[in-house]
Tab-separated table of C-alpha atoms in Angstrom:
chain	number	residue	atom	x	y	z
B	1	MET	CA	-15.521	-20.063	-1.960
B	2	GLY	CA	-16.888	-18.713	-5.317
B	3	SER	CA	-16.126	-19.149	-9.018
B	4	GLU	CA	-13.526	-18.330	-10.634
B	5	LEU	CA	-15.189	-15.643	-12.136
B	6	GLU	CA	-16.943	-14.294	-9.312
B	7	THR	CA	-13.096	-14.281	-7.389
B	8	ALA	CA	-12.009	-12.252	-10.322
B	9	MET	CA	-14.828	-9.642	-10.045
B	10	GLU	CA	-14.115	-9.337	-5.877
B	11	SER	CA	-10.433	-8.940	-7.100
B	12	LEU	CA	-11.492	-6.202	-9.367
B	13	ILE	CA	-13.644	-4.344	-6.729
B	14	ASN	CA	-11.364	-4.236	-4.165
B	15	VAL	CA	-8.133	-3.100	-6.281
B	16	PHE	CA	-11.379	-0.263	-8.131
B	17	HIS	CA	-11.946	0.743	-4.034
B	18	ALA	CA	-8.458	0.669	-3.361
B	19	HIS	CA	-7.889	4.083	-5.685
B	20	SER	CA	-11.138	5.317	-5.502
B	21	GLY	CA	-12.453	7.776	-2.762
B	22	LYS	CA	-9.229	9.466	-2.387
B	23	GLU	CA	-10.581	12.881	-4.373
B	24	GLY	CA	-14.708	12.615	-3.131
B	25	ASP	CA	-16.583	10.138	-3.711
B	26	LYS	CA	-15.359	6.606	-2.552
B	27	TYR	CA	-17.701	4.774	-5.472
B	28	LYS	CA	-15.659	6.893	-8.578
B	29	LEU	CA	-12.378	7.329	-9.810
B	30	SER	CA	-11.459	10.426	-11.297
B	31	LYS	CA	-8.963	11.126	-13.777
B	32	LYS	CA	-5.844	11.248	-11.042
B	33	GLU	CA	-7.174	8.188	-9.504
B	34	LEU	CA	-7.795	6.742	-12.433
B	35	LYS	CA	-3.698	7.316	-13.655
B	36	GLU	CA	-2.961	5.867	-10.284
B	37	LEU	CA	-4.732	2.748	-10.734
B	38	LEU	CA	-2.924	2.177	-14.222
B	39	GLN	CA	0.301	2.913	-13.036
B	40	ALA	CA	-0.157	1.076	-9.893
B	41	GLU	CA	-2.225	-2.228	-11.493
B	42	LEU	CA	-1.193	-2.120	-15.458
B	43	SER	CA	1.965	-0.485	-15.435
B	44	GLY	CA	3.167	-2.941	-18.811
B	45	PHE	CA	-0.126	-1.784	-20.670
B	46	LEU	CA	0.568	2.522	-20.000
B	47	ASP	CA	4.204	1.260	-20.604
B	48	THR	CA	3.894	-0.125	-24.261
B	49	GLN	CA	1.493	2.697	-24.940
B	50	LYS	CA	2.571	4.754	-27.535
B	51	ASP	CA	0.260	7.544	-27.465
B	52	ALA	CA	0.994	10.071	-24.254
B	53	ASP	CA	-2.201	10.808	-23.867
B	54	ALA	CA	-3.557	7.301	-23.501
B	55	VAL	CA	-5.105	7.806	-19.555
B	56	ASP	CA	-7.220	10.239	-21.581
B	57	LYS	CA	-8.007	8.236	-24.040
B	58	VAL	CA	-9.065	5.012	-21.526
B	59	MET	CA	-10.993	7.496	-18.858
B	60	LYS	CA	-13.097	9.219	-21.904
B	61	GLU	CA	-14.015	5.641	-23.196
B	62	LEU	CA	-14.979	4.866	-19.332
B	63	ASP	CA	-16.655	7.797	-18.511
B	64	LYS	CA	-20.116	7.223	-20.072
B	65	SER	CA	-21.604	9.654	-17.994
B	66	GLY	CA	-19.231	12.463	-18.737
B	67	ASP	CA	-18.916	13.379	-15.260
B	68	GLY	CA	-15.633	13.335	-15.371
B	69	LYS	CA	-15.543	10.177	-13.116
B	70	VAL	CA	-15.126	6.300	-13.813
B	71	ASP	CA	-17.427	4.508	-11.754
B	72	PHE	CA	-17.683	0.555	-11.400
């Protein structure tokens, strides 16, 4: 059994991989996959956003390589 942090990281990775790969690379999230992940796993976050472009802004912030994908 791992530490609390190890368990949390494993959970994050599992959620990421549950949503990645539907549109190609199983190690990256497309914008559509990111939106689906946010809707399924962080719906409260999206519900409280007043900005209609919240997903676009999250994508831009996480897509450091500029390839239109988010990797873990």
